[in-house]
Coordinates of C-alpha atoms and ligand atoms in Angstrom, one line a residue:
M1 CA 324.3 90.2 115.5
T2 CA 324.7 90.3 119.2
T3 CA 321.8 89.2 121.3
R4 CA 323.4 90.4 124.6
P5 CA 321.2 92.8 126.5
Y6 CA 322.4 96.4 125.9
I7 CA 322.3 98.6 128.9
V8 CA 323.1 102.3 128.2
G9 CA 323.6 105.0 130.8
N10 CA 322.5 108.5 129.8
W11 CA 324.2 110.9 132.2
K12 CA 322.3 113.9 130.7
M13 CA 323.7 117.2 132.0
H14 CA 325.4 115.6 135.0
G15 CA 329.1 114.9 135.6
T16 CA 332.4 116.6 136.2
R17 CA 335.7 114.8 136.3
A18 CA 334.8 113.6 139.8
M19 CA 332.3 111.2 138.1
L20 CA 335.1 109.3 136.3
A21 CA 335.5 107.1 139.4
E22 CA 331.9 105.9 138.7
A23 CA 332.8 105.1 135.1
R24 CA 335.9 103.2 136.2
A25 CA 333.9 101.1 138.7
I26 CA 331.3 100.3 136.1
D27 CA 334.0 99.3 133.6
R28 CA 335.8 97.1 136.1
A29 CA 332.5 95.3 137.0
A30 CA 331.5 94.9 133.3
E31 CA 334.6 92.8 132.9
R32 CA 332.9 90.2 135.0
L33 CA 329.5 90.6 133.4
L34 CA 330.3 89.8 129.8
K35 CA 326.7 88.6 129.1
V36 CA 325.7 92.2 129.0
E37 CA 326.8 95.0 126.6
V38 CA 327.3 98.1 128.7
A39 CA 327.6 101.7 127.5
I40 CA 327.7 105.2 129.0
A41 CA 326.8 108.5 127.3
P42 CA 328.4 111.2 129.4
P43 CA 328.3 114.9 128.6
F44 CA 330.5 116.0 125.7
T45 CA 333.1 117.3 128.1
L46 CA 333.7 113.9 129.6
I47 CA 333.7 111.7 126.5
H48 CA 337.5 111.7 126.0
A49 CA 338.3 111.3 129.7
T50 CA 335.7 108.5 130.1
R51 CA 337.1 106.7 127.1
K52 CA 340.5 106.7 128.7
E53 CA 339.2 105.6 132.1
A54 CA 336.9 102.9 130.9
T55 CA 338.3 100.6 128.3
L56 CA 335.8 97.8 128.0
I57 CA 332.4 99.5 127.9
A58 CA 331.2 101.6 125.0
I59 CA 331.2 105.4 125.3
G60 CA 328.8 107.6 123.4
A61 CA 327.4 111.1 123.1
Q62 CA 323.9 112.4 123.9
D63 CA 323.4 114.5 120.7
C64 CA 325.3 116.0 117.8
H65 CA 324.9 118.6 115.1
P66 CA 323.8 117.3 111.6
A67 CA 326.5 119.2 109.7
E68 CA 330.1 118.0 109.3
G69 CA 331.5 121.3 110.5
G70 CA 331.2 125.0 110.0
A71 CA 329.9 128.1 111.6
H72 CA 327.7 126.6 114.4
T73 CA 328.8 128.2 117.6
G74 CA 328.4 125.9 120.6
D75 CA 327.6 122.8 118.5
V76 CA 329.5 119.6 118.2
S77 CA 329.7 117.4 115.0
A78 CA 329.5 113.6 114.8
A79 CA 333.1 113.5 113.5
M80 CA 334.3 115.4 116.6
I81 CA 332.5 113.0 118.9
K82 CA 334.0 110.1 117.1
D83 CA 337.5 111.7 117.4
A84 CA 336.9 112.1 121.1
G85 CA 336.6 108.4 121.4
A86 CA 332.9 107.7 121.2
G87 CA 331.4 104.7 119.4
F88 CA 327.7 105.8 119.3
T89 CA 325.5 108.9 119.7
I90 CA 321.9 109.2 121.0
V91 CA 319.6 111.3 118.9
G92 CA 316.0 112.5 119.3
H93 CA 315.8 112.2 123.1
S94 CA 312.5 113.7 124.3
E95 CA 314.4 116.3 126.3
R96 CA 316.1 117.5 123.0
R97 CA 312.8 117.4 121.2
A98 CA 311.1 119.4 123.9
D99 CA 313.9 121.8 125.1
H100 CA 315.2 122.5 121.6
G101 CA 312.2 122.0 119.4
E102 CA 313.9 119.2 117.5
S103 CA 311.7 117.9 114.6
N104 CA 311.7 114.3 113.3
A105 CA 313.4 115.6 110.2
L106 CA 316.2 117.1 112.2
V107 CA 316.6 113.9 114.2
K108 CA 316.8 111.9 111.0
S109 CA 319.6 114.2 109.6
K110 CA 321.5 113.8 112.9
A111 CA 321.1 110.0 112.7
H112 CA 322.6 110.0 109.2
A113 CA 325.5 112.2 110.4
V114 CA 326.2 109.8 113.2
I115 CA 326.3 106.8 110.8
D116 CA 328.3 108.7 108.2
A117 CA 330.9 109.5 110.9
G118 CA 331.3 105.7 111.5
M119 CA 329.3 105.4 114.7
N120 CA 326.2 103.6 115.8
V121 CA 323.1 105.6 116.6
I122 CA 320.4 105.3 119.3
V123 CA 317.2 106.9 118.0
C124 CA 314.7 107.8 120.8
V125 CA 310.9 107.8 120.5
G126 CA 308.0 107.9 122.9
E127 CA 304.6 109.4 123.5
I128 CA 303.5 112.0 126.1
E129 CA 300.9 111.1 128.7
A130 CA 298.0 112.8 127.0
E131 CA 298.8 110.9 123.8
R132 CA 298.7 107.6 125.7
D133 CA 295.5 108.5 127.4
A134 CA 293.9 109.3 124.0
G135 CA 294.9 105.9 122.7
K136 CA 297.4 107.5 120.3
A137 CA 300.7 106.1 121.7
E138 CA 301.3 103.7 118.8
S139 CA 300.4 106.1 116.0
V140 CA 302.7 108.8 117.6
V141 CA 305.6 106.4 117.9
T142 CA 305.0 105.2 114.3
R143 CA 305.2 108.8 113.1
Q144 CA 308.3 109.5 115.1
L145 CA 310.0 106.3 113.8
K146 CA 309.2 106.9 110.1
G147 CA 310.3 110.6 110.5
S148 CA 313.4 110.0 112.5
L149 CA 315.1 106.7 111.5
P150 CA 318.0 106.9 109.1
E151 CA 317.1 105.4 105.8
G152 CA 318.5 102.4 103.9
E153 CA 318.6 98.7 104.7
D154 CA 322.4 98.8 105.0
V155 CA 322.3 101.2 107.9
A156 CA 319.9 99.1 110.1
V157 CA 322.9 97.2 111.6
N158 CA 324.1 100.5 113.1
V159 CA 320.7 101.5 114.5
T160 CA 319.2 100.9 118.0
V161 CA 315.8 102.3 118.9
A162 CA 315.0 103.5 122.4
Y163 CA 311.3 103.6 123.4
E164 CA 311.0 106.1 126.2
P165 CA 307.4 107.1 127.1
V166 CA 307.9 110.8 128.1
W167 CA 305.7 110.5 131.2
A168 CA 307.9 107.7 132.6
I169 CA 311.2 109.7 132.3
G170 CA 312.5 110.7 135.7
T171 CA 309.1 110.3 137.3
G172 CA 309.4 106.9 139.0
R173 CA 306.4 105.7 137.0
T174 CA 306.7 103.0 134.4
P175 CA 304.3 101.2 132.0
T176 CA 303.5 97.6 132.9
P177 CA 305.7 95.0 131.3
D178 CA 302.7 94.0 129.2
D179 CA 302.3 97.6 127.9
V180 CA 306.1 97.7 127.2
A181 CA 305.9 94.4 125.3
A182 CA 302.9 95.6 123.3
M183 CA 304.7 98.8 122.2
H184 CA 308.0 97.0 121.5
R185 CA 306.1 94.5 119.2
H186 CA 304.5 97.4 117.5
I187 CA 307.9 99.0 117.0
R188 CA 309.3 95.7 115.6
G189 CA 306.5 95.7 113.0
V190 CA 307.3 99.3 112.0
L191 CA 311.1 98.4 111.7
N192 CA 310.3 95.3 109.6
K193 CA 308.4 97.5 107.2
F194 CA 311.0 100.3 107.2
Y195 CA 314.1 98.2 106.9
G196 CA 312.8 94.9 105.4
D197 CA 314.6 91.8 106.7
A198 CA 317.2 94.0 108.3
G199 CA 314.6 95.4 110.7
A200 CA 314.8 92.2 112.7
E201 CA 318.4 93.1 113.7
V202 CA 317.6 96.4 115.3
R203 CA 317.6 96.4 119.0
I204 CA 314.8 98.1 120.9
L205 CA 315.6 99.5 124.3
Y206 CA 313.1 100.5 127.0
G207 CA 313.8 103.7 128.9
G208 CA 312.0 105.6 131.6
S209 CA 312.5 105.1 135.4
V210 CA 314.5 101.9 135.0
K211 CA 316.0 101.0 138.4
P212 CA 317.6 97.9 139.9
E213 CA 314.2 97.0 141.5
N214 CA 312.2 97.0 138.2
A215 CA 314.9 96.1 135.7
A216 CA 314.4 92.4 135.7
E217 CA 310.6 92.5 134.9
L218 CA 311.0 95.2 132.2
L219 CA 314.0 93.5 130.6
C220 CA 312.3 90.2 130.2
A221 CA 309.3 91.7 128.4
D222 CA 308.9 90.6 124.8
E223 CA 311.2 92.4 122.2
V224 CA 313.0 94.4 124.9
G225 CA 316.7 94.2 124.0
G226 CA 318.0 96.4 126.8
A227 CA 317.5 99.6 128.6
L228 CA 318.4 103.3 128.4
V229 CA 318.9 104.5 131.9
G230 CA 319.0 108.1 133.2
G231 CA 319.0 108.8 136.9
A232 CA 319.9 105.3 137.9
S233 CA 323.1 105.3 135.8
L234 CA 324.7 108.1 137.8
T235 CA 326.2 105.9 140.4
A236 CA 328.1 102.7 139.8
E237 CA 326.1 101.0 142.6
S238 CA 322.6 101.6 141.0
F239 CA 323.8 101.1 137.4
L240 CA 325.5 97.9 138.3
G241 CA 322.2 96.7 139.9
I242 CA 320.5 97.1 136.6
I243 CA 323.4 95.4 134.7
M244 CA 323.3 92.5 137.1
A245 CA 319.6 92.1 136.6
A246 CA 320.2 91.9 132.9
A247 CA 323.0 89.3 133.4
E248 CA 320.7 87.2 135.6
G249 CA 318.1 87.2 132.8
E250 CA 320.7 85.7 130.5
R251 CA 321.3 82.6 132.7
D252 CA 321.0 79.1 131.1
Ligands
PGA301 P1 315.3 108.1 133.7 O1 315.7 108.7 132.3 O2 315.9 106.7 133.8 O3 316.0 109.0 134.7 O4 313.8 108.0 133.8 C1 315.8 107.9 131.1 C2 316.2 108.7 129.9 O5 315.7 109.9 129.8 O6 317.0 108.3 129.1

């Protein structure tokens, strides 16, 4: 198991071929920052081109359909994503859950499709602000994990969890490092029950307004194995600031 911090850029619905220059710059710099595992999830349309442009970093997708193929106009299967050159797929992002009404059960079936296609999966969970204010953040996240994670001890090695409090995404607000650590320890406990011994191997990323300025303190919180980065992953300059903060934390 790798213990390198895992920094994943989620480009969301941003990016035309003009953005390939950013991917190339990130890839070149990653060559010098081998203490960090770097990945980008561009939109479907750029997966193949980004894979060709960036040879060192991992390339992934932001979603997939749970079926292998068939009459699903506009959808993309995990096997197609793999064929385009991706090595992982994100599932259950809160924007998918909210914009497309995705249930935990659907997210679980997508996670299995990703693994069956031979890729790794990043499963996203996180509470909304009202749930945190009501003291329900941990129970909400527990329910999402149990309902969304792919099953079987043997698949744990292919799973990463991203904890992304919905109220922190794109808002510039973040939980305190102590709150992040508390939630990540809670998630570790759930993973240990869900996967047995293999639960210890699952990396837990923090996501939500991670920037070069706050990355160091968030990344050194207990049980934080990396970051899922939205807005700050869209330019090589800001994404590399986060990657460098992760590399600094690995010194000695
Ligand atoms: P943000 O997004 O970094 O722009 O807050 C994170 C995410 O949604 O993955």
